[in-house]
GROMACS .gro file of C-alpha atoms in nm:
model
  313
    1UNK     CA    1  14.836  -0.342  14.023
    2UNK     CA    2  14.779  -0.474  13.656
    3UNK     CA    3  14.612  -0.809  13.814
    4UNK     CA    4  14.410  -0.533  14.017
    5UNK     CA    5  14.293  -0.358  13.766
    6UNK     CA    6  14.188  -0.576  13.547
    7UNK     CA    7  13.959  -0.822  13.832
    8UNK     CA    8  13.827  -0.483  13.919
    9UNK     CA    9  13.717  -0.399  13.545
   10UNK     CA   10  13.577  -0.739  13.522
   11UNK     CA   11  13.367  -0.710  13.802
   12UNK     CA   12  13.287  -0.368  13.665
   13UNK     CA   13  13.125  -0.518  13.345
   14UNK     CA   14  13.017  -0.808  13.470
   15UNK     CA   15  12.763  -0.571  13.730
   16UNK     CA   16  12.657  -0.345  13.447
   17UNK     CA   17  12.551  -0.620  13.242
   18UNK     CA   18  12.327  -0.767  13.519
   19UNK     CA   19  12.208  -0.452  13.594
   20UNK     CA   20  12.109  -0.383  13.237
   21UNK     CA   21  11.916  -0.729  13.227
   22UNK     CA   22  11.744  -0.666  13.546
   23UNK     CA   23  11.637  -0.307  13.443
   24UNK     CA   24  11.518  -0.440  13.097
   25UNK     CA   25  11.302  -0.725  13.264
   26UNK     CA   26  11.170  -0.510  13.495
   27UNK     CA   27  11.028  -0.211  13.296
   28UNK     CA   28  10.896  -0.461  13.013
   29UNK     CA   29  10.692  -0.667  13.257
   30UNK     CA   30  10.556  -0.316  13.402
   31UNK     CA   31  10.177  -0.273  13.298
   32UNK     CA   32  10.068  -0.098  13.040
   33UNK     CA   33  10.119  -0.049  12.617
   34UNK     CA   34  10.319   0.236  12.493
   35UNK     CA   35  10.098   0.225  12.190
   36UNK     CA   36   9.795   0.176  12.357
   37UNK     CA   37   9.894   0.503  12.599
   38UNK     CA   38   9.944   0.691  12.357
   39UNK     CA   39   9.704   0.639  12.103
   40UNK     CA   40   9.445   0.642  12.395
   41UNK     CA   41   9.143   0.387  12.492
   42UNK     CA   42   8.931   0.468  12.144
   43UNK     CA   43   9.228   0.368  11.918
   44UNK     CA   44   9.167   0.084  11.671
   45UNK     CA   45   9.354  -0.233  11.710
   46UNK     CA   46   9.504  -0.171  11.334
   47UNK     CA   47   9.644   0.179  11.404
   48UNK     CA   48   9.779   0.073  11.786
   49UNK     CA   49   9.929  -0.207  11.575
   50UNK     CA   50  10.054   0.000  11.308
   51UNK     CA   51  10.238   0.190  11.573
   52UNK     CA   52  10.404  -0.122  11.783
   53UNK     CA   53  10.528  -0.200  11.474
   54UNK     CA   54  10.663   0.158  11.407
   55UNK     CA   55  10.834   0.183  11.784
   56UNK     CA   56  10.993  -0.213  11.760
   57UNK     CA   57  10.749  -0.307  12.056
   58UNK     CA   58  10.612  -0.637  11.821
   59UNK     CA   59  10.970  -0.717  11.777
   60UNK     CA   60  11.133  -1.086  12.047
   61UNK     CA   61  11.253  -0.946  12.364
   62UNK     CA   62  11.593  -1.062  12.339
   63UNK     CA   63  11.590  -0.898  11.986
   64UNK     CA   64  11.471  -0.552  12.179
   65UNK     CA   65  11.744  -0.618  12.436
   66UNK     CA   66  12.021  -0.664  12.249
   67UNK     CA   67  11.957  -0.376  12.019
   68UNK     CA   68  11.894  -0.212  12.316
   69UNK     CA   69  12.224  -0.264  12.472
   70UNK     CA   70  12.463  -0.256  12.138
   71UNK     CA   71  12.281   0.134  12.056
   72UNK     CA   72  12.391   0.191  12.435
   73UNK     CA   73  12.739   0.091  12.399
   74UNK     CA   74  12.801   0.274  12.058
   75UNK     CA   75  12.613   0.595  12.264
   76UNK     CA   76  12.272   0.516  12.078
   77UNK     CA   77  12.011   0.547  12.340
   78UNK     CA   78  11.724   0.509  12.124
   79UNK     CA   79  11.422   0.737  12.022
   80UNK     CA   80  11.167   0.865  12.274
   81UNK     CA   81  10.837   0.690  12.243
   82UNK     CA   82  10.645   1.019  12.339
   83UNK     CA   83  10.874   1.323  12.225
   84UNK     CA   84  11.032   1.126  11.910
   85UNK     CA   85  11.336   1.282  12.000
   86UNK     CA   86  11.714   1.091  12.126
   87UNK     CA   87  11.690   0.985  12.455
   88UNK     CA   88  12.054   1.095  12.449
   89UNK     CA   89  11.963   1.441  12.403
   90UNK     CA   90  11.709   1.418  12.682
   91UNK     CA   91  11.976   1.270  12.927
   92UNK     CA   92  12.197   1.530  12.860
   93UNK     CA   93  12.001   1.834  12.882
   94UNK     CA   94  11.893   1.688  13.261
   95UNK     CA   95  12.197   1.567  13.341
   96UNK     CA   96  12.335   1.950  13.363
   97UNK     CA   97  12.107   2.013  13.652
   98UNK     CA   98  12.121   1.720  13.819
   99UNK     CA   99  12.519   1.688  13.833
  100UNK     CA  100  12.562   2.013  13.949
  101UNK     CA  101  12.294   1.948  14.201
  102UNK     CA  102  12.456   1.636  14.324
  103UNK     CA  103  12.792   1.840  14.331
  104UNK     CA  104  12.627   2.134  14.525
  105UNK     CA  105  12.466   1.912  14.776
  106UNK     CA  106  12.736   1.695  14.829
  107UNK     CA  107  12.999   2.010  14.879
  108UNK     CA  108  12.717   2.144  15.158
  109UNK     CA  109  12.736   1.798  15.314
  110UNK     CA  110  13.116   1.834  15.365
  111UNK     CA  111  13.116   2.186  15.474
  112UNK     CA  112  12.861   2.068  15.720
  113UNK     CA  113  13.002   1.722  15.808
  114UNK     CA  114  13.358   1.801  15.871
  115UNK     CA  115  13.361   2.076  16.119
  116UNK     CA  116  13.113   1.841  16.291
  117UNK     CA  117  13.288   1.550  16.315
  118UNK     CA  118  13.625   1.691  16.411
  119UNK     CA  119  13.471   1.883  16.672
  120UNK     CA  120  13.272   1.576  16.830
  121UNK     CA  121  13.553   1.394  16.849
  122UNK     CA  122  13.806   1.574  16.992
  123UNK     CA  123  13.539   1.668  17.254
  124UNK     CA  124  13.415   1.314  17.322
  125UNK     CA  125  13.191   1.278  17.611
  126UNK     CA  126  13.153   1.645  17.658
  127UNK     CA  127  12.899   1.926  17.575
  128UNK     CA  128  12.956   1.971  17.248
  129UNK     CA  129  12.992   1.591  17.136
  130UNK     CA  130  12.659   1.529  17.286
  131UNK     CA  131  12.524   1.817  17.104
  132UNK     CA  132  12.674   1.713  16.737
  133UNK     CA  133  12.581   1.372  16.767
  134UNK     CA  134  12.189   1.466  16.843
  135UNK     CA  135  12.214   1.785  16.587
  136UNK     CA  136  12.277   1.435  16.353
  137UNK     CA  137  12.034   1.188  16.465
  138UNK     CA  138  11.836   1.464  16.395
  139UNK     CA  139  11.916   1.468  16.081
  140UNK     CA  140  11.904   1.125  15.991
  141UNK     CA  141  11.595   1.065  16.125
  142UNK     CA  142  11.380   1.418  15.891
  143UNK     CA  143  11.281   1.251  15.575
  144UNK     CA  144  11.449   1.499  15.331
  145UNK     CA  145  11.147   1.577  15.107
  146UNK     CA  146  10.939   1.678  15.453
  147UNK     CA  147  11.223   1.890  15.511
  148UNK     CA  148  11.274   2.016  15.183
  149UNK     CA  149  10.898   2.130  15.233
  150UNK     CA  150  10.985   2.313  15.507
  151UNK     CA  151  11.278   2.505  15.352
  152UNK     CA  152  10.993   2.636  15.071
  153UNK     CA  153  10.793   2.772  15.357
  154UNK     CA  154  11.043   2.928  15.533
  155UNK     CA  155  11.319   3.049  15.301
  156UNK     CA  156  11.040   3.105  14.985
  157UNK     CA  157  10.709   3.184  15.123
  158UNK     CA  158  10.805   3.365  15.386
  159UNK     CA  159  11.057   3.537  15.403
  160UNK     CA  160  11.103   3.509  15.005
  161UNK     CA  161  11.493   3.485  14.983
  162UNK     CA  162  11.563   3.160  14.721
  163UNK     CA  163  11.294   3.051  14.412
  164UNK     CA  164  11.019   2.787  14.571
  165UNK     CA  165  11.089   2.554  14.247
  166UNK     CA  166  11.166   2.578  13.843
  167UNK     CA  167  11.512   2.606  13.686
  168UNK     CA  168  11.600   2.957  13.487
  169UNK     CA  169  11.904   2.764  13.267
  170UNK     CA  170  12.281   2.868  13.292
  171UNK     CA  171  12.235   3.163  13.139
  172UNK     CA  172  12.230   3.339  13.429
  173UNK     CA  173  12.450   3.104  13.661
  174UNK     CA  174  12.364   3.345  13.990
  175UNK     CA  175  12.016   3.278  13.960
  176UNK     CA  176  12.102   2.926  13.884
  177UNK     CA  177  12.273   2.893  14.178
  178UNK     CA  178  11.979   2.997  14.420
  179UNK     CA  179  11.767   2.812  14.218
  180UNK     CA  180  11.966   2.490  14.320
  181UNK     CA  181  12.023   2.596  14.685
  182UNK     CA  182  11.683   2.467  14.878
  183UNK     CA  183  11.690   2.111  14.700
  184UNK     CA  184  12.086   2.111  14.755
  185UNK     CA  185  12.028   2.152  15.105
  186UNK     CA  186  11.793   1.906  15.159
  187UNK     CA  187  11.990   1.672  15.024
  188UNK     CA  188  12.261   1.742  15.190
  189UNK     CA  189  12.101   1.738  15.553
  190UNK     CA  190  12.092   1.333  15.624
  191UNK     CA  191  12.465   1.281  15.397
  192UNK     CA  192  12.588   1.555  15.647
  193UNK     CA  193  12.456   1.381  15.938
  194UNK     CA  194  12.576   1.050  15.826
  195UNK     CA  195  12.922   1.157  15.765
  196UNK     CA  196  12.995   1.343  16.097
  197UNK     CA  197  12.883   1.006  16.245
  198UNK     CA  198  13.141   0.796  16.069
  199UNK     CA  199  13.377   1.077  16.100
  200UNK     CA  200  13.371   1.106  16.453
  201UNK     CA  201  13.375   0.709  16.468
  202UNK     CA  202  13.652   0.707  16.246
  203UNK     CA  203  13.861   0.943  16.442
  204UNK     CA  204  13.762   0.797  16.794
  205UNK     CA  205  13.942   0.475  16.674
  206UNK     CA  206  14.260   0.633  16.490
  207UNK     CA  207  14.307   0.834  16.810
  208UNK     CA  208  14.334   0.555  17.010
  209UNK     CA  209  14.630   0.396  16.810
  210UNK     CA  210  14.989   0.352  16.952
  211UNK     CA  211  15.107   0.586  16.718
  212UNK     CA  212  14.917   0.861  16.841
  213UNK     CA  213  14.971   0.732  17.193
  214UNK     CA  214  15.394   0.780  17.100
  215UNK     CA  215  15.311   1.128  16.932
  216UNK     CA  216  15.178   1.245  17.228
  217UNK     CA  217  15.440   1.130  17.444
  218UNK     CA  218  15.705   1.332  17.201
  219UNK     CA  219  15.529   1.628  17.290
  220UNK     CA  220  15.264   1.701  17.046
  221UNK     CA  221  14.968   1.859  17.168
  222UNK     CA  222  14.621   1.709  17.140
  223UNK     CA  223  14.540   1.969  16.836
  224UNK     CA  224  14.844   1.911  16.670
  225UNK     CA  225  14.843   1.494  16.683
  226UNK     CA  226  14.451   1.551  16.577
  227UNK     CA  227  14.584   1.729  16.283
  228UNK     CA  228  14.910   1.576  16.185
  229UNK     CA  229  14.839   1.206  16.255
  230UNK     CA  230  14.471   1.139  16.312
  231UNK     CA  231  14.278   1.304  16.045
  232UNK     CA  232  14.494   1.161  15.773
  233UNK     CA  233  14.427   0.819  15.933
  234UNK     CA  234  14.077   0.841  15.938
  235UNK     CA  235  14.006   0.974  15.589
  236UNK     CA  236  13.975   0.590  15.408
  237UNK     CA  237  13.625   0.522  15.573
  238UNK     CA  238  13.494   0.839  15.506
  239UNK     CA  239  13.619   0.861  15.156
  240UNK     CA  240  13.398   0.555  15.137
  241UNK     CA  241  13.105   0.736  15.289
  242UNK     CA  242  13.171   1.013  15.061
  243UNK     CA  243  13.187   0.813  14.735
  244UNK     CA  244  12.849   0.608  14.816
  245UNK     CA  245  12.676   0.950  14.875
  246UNK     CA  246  12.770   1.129  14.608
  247UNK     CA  247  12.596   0.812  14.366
  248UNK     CA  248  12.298   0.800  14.588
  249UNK     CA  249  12.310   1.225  14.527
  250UNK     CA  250  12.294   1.146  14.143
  251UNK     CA  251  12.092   0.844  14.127
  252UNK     CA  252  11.862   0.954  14.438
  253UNK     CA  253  11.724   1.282  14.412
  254UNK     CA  254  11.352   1.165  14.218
  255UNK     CA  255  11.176   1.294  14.548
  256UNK     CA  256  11.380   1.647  14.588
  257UNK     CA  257  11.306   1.709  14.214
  258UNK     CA  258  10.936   1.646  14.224
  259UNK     CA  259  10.933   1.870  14.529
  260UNK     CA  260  11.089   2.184  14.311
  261UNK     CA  261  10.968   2.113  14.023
  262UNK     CA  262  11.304   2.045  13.856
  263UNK     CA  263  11.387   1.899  13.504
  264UNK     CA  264  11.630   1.663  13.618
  265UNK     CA  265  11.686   1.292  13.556
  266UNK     CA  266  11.488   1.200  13.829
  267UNK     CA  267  11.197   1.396  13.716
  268UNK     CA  268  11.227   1.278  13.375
  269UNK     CA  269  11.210   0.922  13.516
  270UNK     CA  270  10.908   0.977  13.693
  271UNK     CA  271  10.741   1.186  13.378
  272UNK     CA  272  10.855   0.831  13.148
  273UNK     CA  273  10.715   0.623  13.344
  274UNK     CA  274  10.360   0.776  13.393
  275UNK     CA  275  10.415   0.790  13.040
  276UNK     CA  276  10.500   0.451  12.941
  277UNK     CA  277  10.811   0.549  12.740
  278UNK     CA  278  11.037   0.270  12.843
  279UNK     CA  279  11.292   0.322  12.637
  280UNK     CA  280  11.371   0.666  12.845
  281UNK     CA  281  11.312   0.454  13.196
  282UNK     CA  282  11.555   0.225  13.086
  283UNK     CA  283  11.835   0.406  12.924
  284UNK     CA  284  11.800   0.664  13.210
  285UNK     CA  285  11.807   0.404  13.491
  286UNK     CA  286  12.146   0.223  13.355
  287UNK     CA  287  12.333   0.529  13.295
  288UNK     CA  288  12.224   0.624  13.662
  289UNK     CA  289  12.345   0.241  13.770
  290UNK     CA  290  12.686   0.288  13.542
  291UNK     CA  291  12.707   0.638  13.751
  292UNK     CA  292  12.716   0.472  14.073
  293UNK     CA  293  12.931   0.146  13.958
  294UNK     CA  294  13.183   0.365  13.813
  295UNK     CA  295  13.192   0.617  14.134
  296UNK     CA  296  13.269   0.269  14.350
  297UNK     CA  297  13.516   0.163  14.100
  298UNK     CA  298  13.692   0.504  14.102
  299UNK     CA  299  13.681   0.488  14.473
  300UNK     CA  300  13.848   0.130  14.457
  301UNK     CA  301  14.107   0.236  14.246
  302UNK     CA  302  14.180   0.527  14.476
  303UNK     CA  303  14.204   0.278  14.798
  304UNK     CA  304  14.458   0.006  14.562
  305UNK     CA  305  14.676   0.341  14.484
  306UNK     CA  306  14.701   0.476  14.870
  307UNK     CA  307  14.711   0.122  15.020
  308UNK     CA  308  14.928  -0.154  14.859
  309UNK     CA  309  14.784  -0.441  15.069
  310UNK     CA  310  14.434  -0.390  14.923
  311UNK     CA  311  14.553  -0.470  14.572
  312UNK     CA  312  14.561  -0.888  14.693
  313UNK     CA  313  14.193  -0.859  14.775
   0.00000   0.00000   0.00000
């Protein structure tokens, strides 16, 4: 498990270093001059100067990089060009609406999925398997911000039951709540449809094992060997599922946020880079790539601890 661990951790660090080189190049060759920006286009070339020098932007890339990356590790995320305030504290006043929203979608998309997928497949080839499995195609196929526009008419507009956009705080956690339901929703429509797929899948194949072949032929009903044998058998693929959605639910939800006009990370990506504050794109983007690394990790780990044979690999 030790030998486990550790390749694990070294291919843990090994991706976030990439990443963080790859997300460095990337917003540094995007056009545009923070100075420049935010000076505007009647500056003088002394005072746009005077502030490159001020922000570090005159300084080597590699110099910017690496200062970038040891203020990272020690929890330094820099100063905003714009705001001249910690990036850190920016992260973290976002981050508490767009964790929860991740959480809140991605509970939805369980509630949703699992009822769904048990119910296709222990009804495979009948009514209500054909009508699951089209219910999620649907679902798949509705672009989430098209149907996130249509929850605002519906549930906002018209008939005025949950906020059309805006966050109140957690002050008031009810109101909190409904102000997170619409965009937690449509997030949660396509990961709901995709996991009663792979659930259903899942439990098509574990049901046709000789264990639950001998179960059945002891006398257990088709509920019971469902229950006692075949959902436990089918959970590693959709803990899989689960743990890739619930990154892409952080790292994913730019779209839903514009939509409602929320003050998450996403949003404050998009805002920094209209912006040009790359020192906000960039420190928001890895922590959102060191999210999703450490969710697969975590979900690695969990697969090594249930099932012994996956250690070797």
């Amino acid at each position: 498990m030790l030998a486990y661990l550790t390749r694990r951790l070294t291919s843990l660090i090994l991706s976030l270093i990439a990443a963080s080189v790859v997300i460095f190049l990337v917003v540094e060759v995007a056009p545009g001059d923070p100075a420049s920006y935010m000076l505007g286009i009647n500056a003088q070339p002394e005072t746009v100067a005077a502030l490159r020098d001020e922000l570090g932007l005159d300084q080597p890339k590699m110099q910017r990089y690496l200062s970038w990356v040891g203020g990272m590790v020690t929890g330094d995320f820099g100063m905003s060009y714009t705001y001249r305030t910690p990036v850190a504290e920016m992260i973290a006043t976002r981050l508490w609406i767009s964790l929860p929203l991740a959480l809140y979608a991605l509970t939805l998309a369980i509630l949703l999925a699992f009822p769904a997928g048990l119910i296709a497949a222990a009804t495979r080839g009948r009514a209500p398997d054909f009508g699951v499995m089209a219910f999620s195609q649907l679902g798949v196929a509705i672009p989430n911000f098209w149907f996130a526009m249509l929850l605002v008419l519906g549930f906002a507009i018209t008939w005025r039951i949950f906020p059309s956009g805006g966050f109140p705080g957690w002050d008031n956690p009810l109101q909190a709540i409904r102000a997170l339901t619409l965009p937690a929703v449509a997030l949660a429509l396509p990961q709901a449809a995709i996991l009663a797929r792979v659930l259903r899948s899942s439990l098509i194949d574990t049901l046709g094992e000789d264990y639950i072949r001998t179960a059945r032929a002891k006398g257990l009903t088709r509920r019971q060997t469902l229950w006692r044998h075949g959902v436990r058998n089918a959970l590693i693929p959709v803990l899989t599922i689960i743990g890739l959605q619930f990154s892409f639910l952080i790292a994913g939800g730019i779209i839903i946020e514009q939509v409602f006009y929320l003050p998450g990370l996403g949003r404050l990506i998009f805002q920094s880079i209209s912006q040009r504050d790359l020192i906000v794109v960039e420190s928001t983007v890895m922590l959102l790539v060191f999210a999703v690394i450490l969710v697969n990790f975590l979900t690695d780990l969990a697969y090594a601890l249930a099932d012994p044979r996956l250690r070797k690999g």
